[in-house]
JSON list of C-alpha atoms in Angstrom, two decimals:
[
{"chain": "A", "resi": 1, "resn": "UNK", "atom": "CA", "xyz": [-6.39, 58.49, 8.07]},
{"chain": "A", "resi": 2, "resn": "UNK", "atom": "CA", "xyz": [-3.18, 57.86, 6.13]},
{"chain": "A", "resi": 3, "resn": "UNK", "atom": "CA", "xyz": [0.24, 57.08, 7.49]},
{"chain": "A", "resi": 4, "resn": "UNK", "atom": "CA", "xyz": [3.18, 58.60, 5.69]},
{"chain": "A", "resi": 5, "resn": "UNK", "atom": "CA", "xyz": [5.64, 56.06, 4.28]},
{"chain": "A", "resi": 6, "resn": "UNK", "atom": "CA", "xyz": [9.13, 56.74, 3.16]},
{"chain": "A", "resi": 7, "resn": "UNK", "atom": "CA", "xyz": [9.78, 55.63, -0.42]},
{"chain": "A", "resi": 8, "resn": "UNK", "atom": "CA", "xyz": [13.48, 55.20, 0.31]},
{"chain": "A", "resi": 9, "resn": "UNK", "atom": "CA", "xyz": [12.94, 52.60, 3.02]},
{"chain": "A", "resi": 10, "resn": "UNK", "atom": "CA", "xyz": [13.44, 48.96, 2.01]},
{"chain": "A", "resi": 11, "resn": "UNK", "atom": "CA", "xyz": [11.09, 46.31, 3.31]},
{"chain": "A", "resi": 12, "resn": "UNK", "atom": "CA", "xyz": [12.36, 43.05, 4.78]},
{"chain": "A", "resi": 13, "resn": "UNK", "atom": "CA", "xyz": [11.06, 39.92, 3.09]},
{"chain": "A", "resi": 14, "resn": "UNK", "atom": "CA", "xyz": [8.20, 38.45, 5.07]},
{"chain": "A", "resi": 15, "resn": "UNK", "atom": "CA", "xyz": [9.99, 35.35, 6.40]},
{"chain": "A", "resi": 16, "resn": "UNK", "atom": "CA", "xyz": [13.18, 37.19, 7.28]},
{"chain": "A", "resi": 17, "resn": "UNK", "atom": "CA", "xyz": [11.17, 39.68, 9.30]},
{"chain": "A", "resi": 18, "resn": "UNK", "atom": "CA", "xyz": [9.53, 36.92, 11.34]},
{"chain": "A", "resi": 19, "resn": "UNK", "atom": "CA", "xyz": [12.46, 34.54, 11.57]},
{"chain": "A", "resi": 20, "resn": "UNK", "atom": "CA", "xyz": [15.21, 37.04, 12.09]},
{"chain": "A", "resi": 21, "resn": "UNK", "atom": "CA", "xyz": [18.55, 37.07, 10.36]},
{"chain": "A", "resi": 22, "resn": "UNK", "atom": "CA", "xyz": [20.14, 34.39, 12.56]},
{"chain": "A", "resi": 23, "resn": "UNK", "atom": "CA", "xyz": [17.71, 31.66, 11.46]},
{"chain": "A", "resi": 24, "resn": "UNK", "atom": "CA", "xyz": [17.71, 32.25, 7.72]},
{"chain": "A", "resi": 25, "resn": "UNK", "atom": "CA", "xyz": [21.00, 30.41, 7.02]},
{"chain": "A", "resi": 26, "resn": "UNK", "atom": "CA", "xyz": [19.58, 27.28, 8.68]},
{"chain": "A", "resi": 27, "resn": "UNK", "atom": "CA", "xyz": [16.81, 27.13, 6.09]},
{"chain": "A", "resi": 28, "resn": "UNK", "atom": "CA", "xyz": [19.32, 26.85, 3.28]},
{"chain": "A", "resi": 29, "resn": "UNK", "atom": "CA", "xyz": [21.17, 23.87, 4.79]},
{"chain": "A", "resi": 30, "resn": "UNK", "atom": "CA", "xyz": [20.66, 20.73, 2.77]},
{"chain": "A", "resi": 31, "resn": "UNK", "atom": "CA", "xyz": [18.57, 17.98, 4.29]},
{"chain": "A", "resi": 32, "resn": "UNK", "atom": "CA", "xyz": [19.38, 14.40, 3.36]},
{"chain": "A", "resi": 33, "resn": "UNK", "atom": "CA", "xyz": [16.25, 12.44, 2.52]},
{"chain": "A", "resi": 34, "resn": "UNK", "atom": "CA", "xyz": [15.98, 8.70, 3.09]},
{"chain": "A", "resi": 35, "resn": "UNK", "atom": "CA", "xyz": [16.52, 6.67, -0.10]},
{"chain": "A", "resi": 36, "resn": "UNK", "atom": "CA", "xyz": [12.88, 5.56, -0.30]},
{"chain": "A", "resi": 37, "resn": "UNK", "atom": "CA", "xyz": [11.70, 9.19, -0.38]},
{"chain": "A", "resi": 38, "resn": "UNK", "atom": "CA", "xyz": [13.31, 9.63, -3.79]},
{"chain": "A", "resi": 39, "resn": "UNK", "atom": "CA", "xyz": [11.41, 6.71, -5.26]},
{"chain": "A", "resi": 40, "resn": "UNK", "atom": "CA", "xyz": [7.90, 6.79, -6.61]},
{"chain": "A", "resi": 41, "resn": "UNK", "atom": "CA", "xyz": [5.03, 5.58, -4.47]},
{"chain": "A", "resi": 42, "resn": "UNK", "atom": "CA", "xyz": [4.95, 1.76, -4.69]},
{"chain": "A", "resi": 43, "resn": "UNK", "atom": "CA", "xyz": [1.16, 1.51, -4.24]},
{"chain": "A", "resi": 44, "resn": "UNK", "atom": "CA", "xyz": [-1.46, 2.47, -6.82]},
{"chain": "A", "resi": 45, "resn": "UNK", "atom": "CA", "xyz": [-5.17, 1.85, -6.95]},
{"chain": "A", "resi": 46, "resn": "UNK", "atom": "CA", "xyz": [-7.40, 1.78, -10.01]},
{"chain": "A", "resi": 47, "resn": "UNK", "atom": "CA", "xyz": [-11.16, 1.97, -9.69]},
{"chain": "A", "resi": 48, "resn": "UNK", "atom": "CA", "xyz": [-13.27, 0.56, -12.52]},
{"chain": "A", "resi": 49, "resn": "UNK", "atom": "CA", "xyz": [-17.03, 0.51, -12.73]},
{"chain": "A", "resi": 50, "resn": "UNK", "atom": "CA", "xyz": [-19.43, -0.80, -15.32]},
{"chain": "A", "resi": 51, "resn": "UNK", "atom": "CA", "xyz": [-19.97, -4.15, -16.97]},
{"chain": "A", "resi": 52, "resn": "UNK", "atom": "CA", "xyz": [-17.34, -6.85, -16.62]},
{"chain": "A", "resi": 53, "resn": "UNK", "atom": "CA", "xyz": [-16.75, -6.80, -20.38]},
{"chain": "A", "resi": 54, "resn": "UNK", "atom": "CA", "xyz": [-16.14, -3.03, -20.33]},
{"chain": "A", "resi": 55, "resn": "UNK", "atom": "CA", "xyz": [-13.77, -3.34, -17.34]},
{"chain": "A", "resi": 56, "resn": "UNK", "atom": "CA", "xyz": [-11.82, -6.12, -19.07]},
{"chain": "A", "resi": 57, "resn": "UNK", "atom": "CA", "xyz": [-11.52, -3.93, -22.17]},
{"chain": "A", "resi": 58, "resn": "UNK", "atom": "CA", "xyz": [-9.92, -1.18, -20.03]},
{"chain": "A", "resi": 59, "resn": "UNK", "atom": "CA", "xyz": [-7.83, -3.56, -17.96]},
{"chain": "A", "resi": 60, "resn": "UNK", "atom": "CA", "xyz": [-6.34, -5.51, -20.88]},
{"chain": "A", "resi": 61, "resn": "UNK", "atom": "CA", "xyz": [-3.81, -2.88, -22.06]},
{"chain": "A", "resi": 62, "resn": "UNK", "atom": "CA", "xyz": [-2.69, -2.17, -18.48]},
{"chain": "A", "resi": 63, "resn": "UNK", "atom": "CA", "xyz": [-2.00, -5.83, -17.73]},
{"chain": "A", "resi": 64, "resn": "UNK", "atom": "CA", "xyz": [-0.42, -6.37, -21.17]},
{"chain": "A", "resi": 65, "resn": "UNK", "atom": "CA", "xyz": [2.02, -3.49, -20.58]},
{"chain": "A", "resi": 66, "resn": "UNK", "atom": "CA", "xyz": [2.91, -4.82, -17.12]},
{"chain": "A", "resi": 67, "resn": "UNK", "atom": "CA", "xyz": [3.42, -8.36, -18.46]},
{"chain": "A", "resi": 68, "resn": "UNK", "atom": "CA", "xyz": [5.90, -7.07, -21.05]},
{"chain": "A", "resi": 69, "resn": "UNK", "atom": "CA", "xyz": [8.04, -5.30, -18.44]},
{"chain": "A", "resi": 70, "resn": "UNK", "atom": "CA", "xyz": [11.76, -5.85, -19.03]},
{"chain": "A", "resi": 71, "resn": "UNK", "atom": "CA", "xyz": [12.23, -6.79, -15.37]},
{"chain": "A", "resi": 72, "resn": "UNK", "atom": "CA", "xyz": [13.02, -10.51, -15.12]},
{"chain": "A", "resi": 73, "resn": "UNK", "atom": "CA", "xyz": [10.58, -10.91, -12.21]},
{"chain": "A", "resi": 74, "resn": "UNK", "atom": "CA", "xyz": [6.93, -11.97, -12.39]},
{"chain": "A", "resi": 75, "resn": "UNK", "atom": "CA", "xyz": [3.76, -10.00, -12.92]},
{"chain": "A", "resi": 76, "resn": "UNK", "atom": "CA", "xyz": [1.63, -11.60, -10.22]},
{"chain": "A", "resi": 77, "resn": "UNK", "atom": "CA", "xyz": [-2.16, -11.56, -10.16]},
{"chain": "A", "resi": 78, "resn": "UNK", "atom": "CA", "xyz": [-3.68, -12.29, -6.75]},
{"chain": "A", "resi": 79, "resn": "UNK", "atom": "CA", "xyz": [-7.11, -13.96, -6.94]},
{"chain": "A", "resi": 80, "resn": "UNK", "atom": "CA", "xyz": [-8.27, -12.29, -10.17]},
{"chain": "A", "resi": 81, "resn": "UNK", "atom": "CA", "xyz": [-12.02, -12.16, -10.87]},
{"chain": "A", "resi": 82, "resn": "UNK", "atom": "CA", "xyz": [-13.49, -15.23, -12.58]},
{"chain": "A", "resi": 83, "resn": "UNK", "atom": "CA", "xyz": [-13.87, -13.29, -15.85]},
{"chain": "A", "resi": 84, "resn": "UNK", "atom": "CA", "xyz": [-10.09, -13.04, -16.22]},
{"chain": "A", "resi": 85, "resn": "UNK", "atom": "CA", "xyz": [-9.60, -16.57, -17.52]},
{"chain": "A", "resi": 86, "resn": "UNK", "atom": "CA", "xyz": [-6.42, -17.97, -19.07]},
{"chain": "A", "resi": 87, "resn": "UNK", "atom": "CA", "xyz": [-8.10, -17.70, -22.48]},
{"chain": "A", "resi": 88, "resn": "UNK", "atom": "CA", "xyz": [-8.88, -14.01, -21.89]},
{"chain": "A", "resi": 89, "resn": "UNK", "atom": "CA", "xyz": [-5.36, -13.30, -20.62]},
{"chain": "A", "resi": 90, "resn": "UNK", "atom": "CA", "xyz": [-3.95, -14.91, -23.77]},
{"chain": "A", "resi": 91, "resn": "UNK", "atom": "CA", "xyz": [-6.36, -13.03, -26.07]},
{"chain": "A", "resi": 92, "resn": "UNK", "atom": "CA", "xyz": [-5.49, -9.73, -24.33]},
{"chain": "A", "resi": 93, "resn": "UNK", "atom": "CA", "xyz": [-1.89, -10.24, -25.45]},
{"chain": "A", "resi": 94, "resn": "UNK", "atom": "CA", "xyz": [-0.28, -10.80, -22.05]},
{"chain": "A", "resi": 95, "resn": "UNK", "atom": "CA", "xyz": [3.12, -12.46, -21.91]},
{"chain": "A", "resi": 96, "resn": "UNK", "atom": "CA", "xyz": [2.07, -15.64, -20.11]},
{"chain": "A", "resi": 97, "resn": "UNK", "atom": "CA", "xyz": [5.72, -16.67, -19.63]},
{"chain": "A", "resi": 98, "resn": "UNK", "atom": "CA", "xyz": [6.14, -13.82, -17.12]},
{"chain": "A", "resi": 99, "resn": "UNK", "atom": "CA", "xyz": [2.71, -14.14, -15.48]},
{"chain": "A", "resi": 100, "resn": "UNK", "atom": "CA", "xyz": [1.94, -15.82, -12.16]},
{"chain": "A", "resi": 101, "resn": "UNK", "atom": "CA", "xyz": [-1.66, -16.25, -10.98]},
{"chain": "A", "resi": 102, "resn": "UNK", "atom": "CA", "xyz": [-2.02, -17.01, -7.27]},
{"chain": "A", "resi": 103, "resn": "UNK", "atom": "CA", "xyz": [-5.11, -18.04, -5.31]},
{"chain": "A", "resi": 104, "resn": "UNK", "atom": "CA", "xyz": [-5.19, -17.94, -1.48]},
{"chain": "A", "resi": 105, "resn": "UNK", "atom": "CA", "xyz": [-4.96, -21.28, 0.30]},
{"chain": "A", "resi": 106, "resn": "UNK", "atom": "CA", "xyz": [-7.41, -22.41, 2.93]},
{"chain": "A", "resi": 107, "resn": "UNK", "atom": "CA", "xyz": [-7.09, -20.15, 5.97]},
{"chain": "A", "resi": 108, "resn": "UNK", "atom": "CA", "xyz": [-5.35, -17.43, 3.94]},
{"chain": "A", "resi": 109, "resn": "UNK", "atom": "CA", "xyz": [-6.93, -14.31, 2.47]},
{"chain": "A", "resi": 110, "resn": "UNK", "atom": "CA", "xyz": [-6.06, -12.32, -0.66]},
{"chain": "A", "resi": 111, "resn": "UNK", "atom": "CA", "xyz": [-4.64, -9.42, 1.35]},
{"chain": "A", "resi": 112, "resn": "UNK", "atom": "CA", "xyz": [-2.14, -11.62, 3.22]},
{"chain": "A", "resi": 113, "resn": "UNK", "atom": "CA", "xyz": [-1.14, -13.34, -0.01]},
{"chain": "A", "resi": 114, "resn": "UNK", "atom": "CA", "xyz": [-0.60, -9.99, -1.78]},
{"chain": "A", "resi": 115, "resn": "UNK", "atom": "CA", "xyz": [1.43, -8.65, 1.12]},
{"chain": "A", "resi": 116, "resn": "UNK", "atom": "CA", "xyz": [3.64, -11.75, 1.18]},
{"chain": "A", "resi": 117, "resn": "UNK", "atom": "CA", "xyz": [4.14, -11.71, -2.62]},
{"chain": "A", "resi": 118, "resn": "UNK", "atom": "CA", "xyz": [5.21, -8.05, -2.43]},
{"chain": "A", "resi": 119, "resn": "UNK", "atom": "CA", "xyz": [7.54, -8.61, 0.52]},
{"chain": "A", "resi": 120, "resn": "UNK", "atom": "CA", "xyz": [9.34, -11.53, -1.13]},
{"chain": "A", "resi": 121, "resn": "UNK", "atom": "CA", "xyz": [10.30, -9.38, -4.13]},
{"chain": "A", "resi": 122, "resn": "UNK", "atom": "CA", "xyz": [10.00, -12.10, -6.76]},
{"chain": "A", "resi": 123, "resn": "UNK", "atom": "CA", "xyz": [7.44, -9.99, -8.64]},
{"chain": "A", "resi": 124, "resn": "UNK", "atom": "CA", "xyz": [7.97, -6.58, -10.20]},
{"chain": "A", "resi": 125, "resn": "UNK", "atom": "CA", "xyz": [4.24, -5.89, -9.81]},
{"chain": "A", "resi": 126, "resn": "UNK", "atom": "CA", "xyz": [1.56, -7.56, -7.72]},
{"chain": "A", "resi": 127, "resn": "UNK", "atom": "CA", "xyz": [-2.01, -6.91, -8.89]},
{"chain": "A", "resi": 128, "resn": "UNK", "atom": "CA", "xyz": [-4.83, -7.50, -6.41]},
{"chain": "A", "resi": 129, "resn": "UNK", "atom": "CA", "xyz": [-8.59, -7.07, -6.35]},
{"chain": "A", "resi": 130, "resn": "UNK", "atom": "CA", "xyz": [-9.29, -6.24, -2.70]},
{"chain": "A", "resi": 131, "resn": "UNK", "atom": "CA", "xyz": [-11.54, -3.74, -0.93]},
{"chain": "A", "resi": 132, "resn": "UNK", "atom": "CA", "xyz": [-8.86, -2.12, 1.22]},
{"chain": "A", "resi": 133, "resn": "UNK", "atom": "CA", "xyz": [-8.93, -0.09, 4.40]},
{"chain": "A", "resi": 134, "resn": "UNK", "atom": "CA", "xyz": [-6.40, 2.78, 4.74]},
{"chain": "A", "resi": 135, "resn": "UNK", "atom": "CA", "xyz": [-4.17, 0.74, 7.07]},
{"chain": "A", "resi": 136, "resn": "UNK", "atom": "CA", "xyz": [-4.11, -2.09, 4.54]},
{"chain": "A", "resi": 137, "resn": "UNK", "atom": "CA", "xyz": [-3.02, 0.31, 1.79]},
{"chain": "A", "resi": 138, "resn": "UNK", "atom": "CA", "xyz": [-0.12, 1.40, 3.96]},
{"chain": "A", "resi": 139, "resn": "UNK", "atom": "CA", "xyz": [0.77, -2.22, 4.72]},
{"chain": "A", "resi": 140, "resn": "UNK", "atom": "CA", "xyz": [0.87, -3.10, 1.00]},
{"chain": "A", "resi": 141, "resn": "UNK", "atom": "CA", "xyz": [2.98, -0.03, 0.32]},
{"chain": "A", "resi": 142, "resn": "UNK", "atom": "CA", "xyz": [5.49, -1.00, 3.03]},
{"chain": "A", "resi": 143, "resn": "UNK", "atom": "CA", "xyz": [5.64, -4.59, 1.76]},
{"chain": "A", "resi": 144, "resn": "UNK", "atom": "CA", "xyz": [6.22, -3.34, -1.78]},
{"chain": "A", "resi": 145, "resn": "UNK", "atom": "CA", "xyz": [9.12, -1.18, -0.59]},
{"chain": "A", "resi": 146, "resn": "UNK", "atom": "CA", "xyz": [10.67, -4.18, 1.19]},
{"chain": "A", "resi": 147, "resn": "UNK", "atom": "CA", "xyz": [10.47, -6.27, -1.98]},
{"chain": "A", "resi": 148, "resn": "UNK", "atom": "CA", "xyz": [11.37, -3.43, -4.39]},
{"chain": "A", "resi": 149, "resn": "UNK", "atom": "CA", "xyz": [8.06, -4.09, -6.13]},
{"chain": "A", "resi": 150, "resn": "UNK", "atom": "CA", "xyz": [4.93, -2.23, -7.18]},
{"chain": "A", "resi": 151, "resn": "UNK", "atom": "CA", "xyz": [1.45, -2.91, -5.83]},
{"chain": "A", "resi": 152, "resn": "UNK", "atom": "CA", "xyz": [-1.58, -2.27, -8.02]},
{"chain": "A", "resi": 153, "resn": "UNK", "atom": "CA", "xyz": [-4.98, -2.79, -6.44]},
{"chain": "A", "resi": 154, "resn": "UNK", "atom": "CA", "xyz": [-8.00, -2.77, -8.74]},
{"chain": "A", "resi": 155, "resn": "UNK", "atom": "CA", "xyz": [-11.39, -1.95, -7.30]},
{"chain": "A", "resi": 156, "resn": "UNK", "atom": "CA", "xyz": [-14.31, -3.18, -9.34]},
{"chain": "A", "resi": 157, "resn": "UNK", "atom": "CA", "xyz": [-17.31, -1.09, -8.30]}
]
């Protein structure tokens, strides 16, 4: 069975048909976004697997680029793995004048230290090596926004 259709009849666009003419102008009104919505996400995570030597080979250029950032603030490493010694950092070409390596104190953990370093805003980037839960990722992201910093977490699998 076929239904006859007039070729001269125009079809309403799908959304106008459902929304009606009175609502369409409201969709074109501009919406002001909060200032942080225009910025890039302040939290990133990098997952590396394989031998420590292979991971260091991949990590070297990333850390070198971050250490040469034109921002006057620190590149901060929170409790880096034992294989990332001062000698290795120097040989990887990092700018050691702009590098701060922090270890948690007694009674403090790496996550709390990273969160505090981000919140204070004295670092342009805080690099951590923590196995994070989703709520912790969000917490680091919020702390980074407060300090106008970037958080980079590296997972070594």
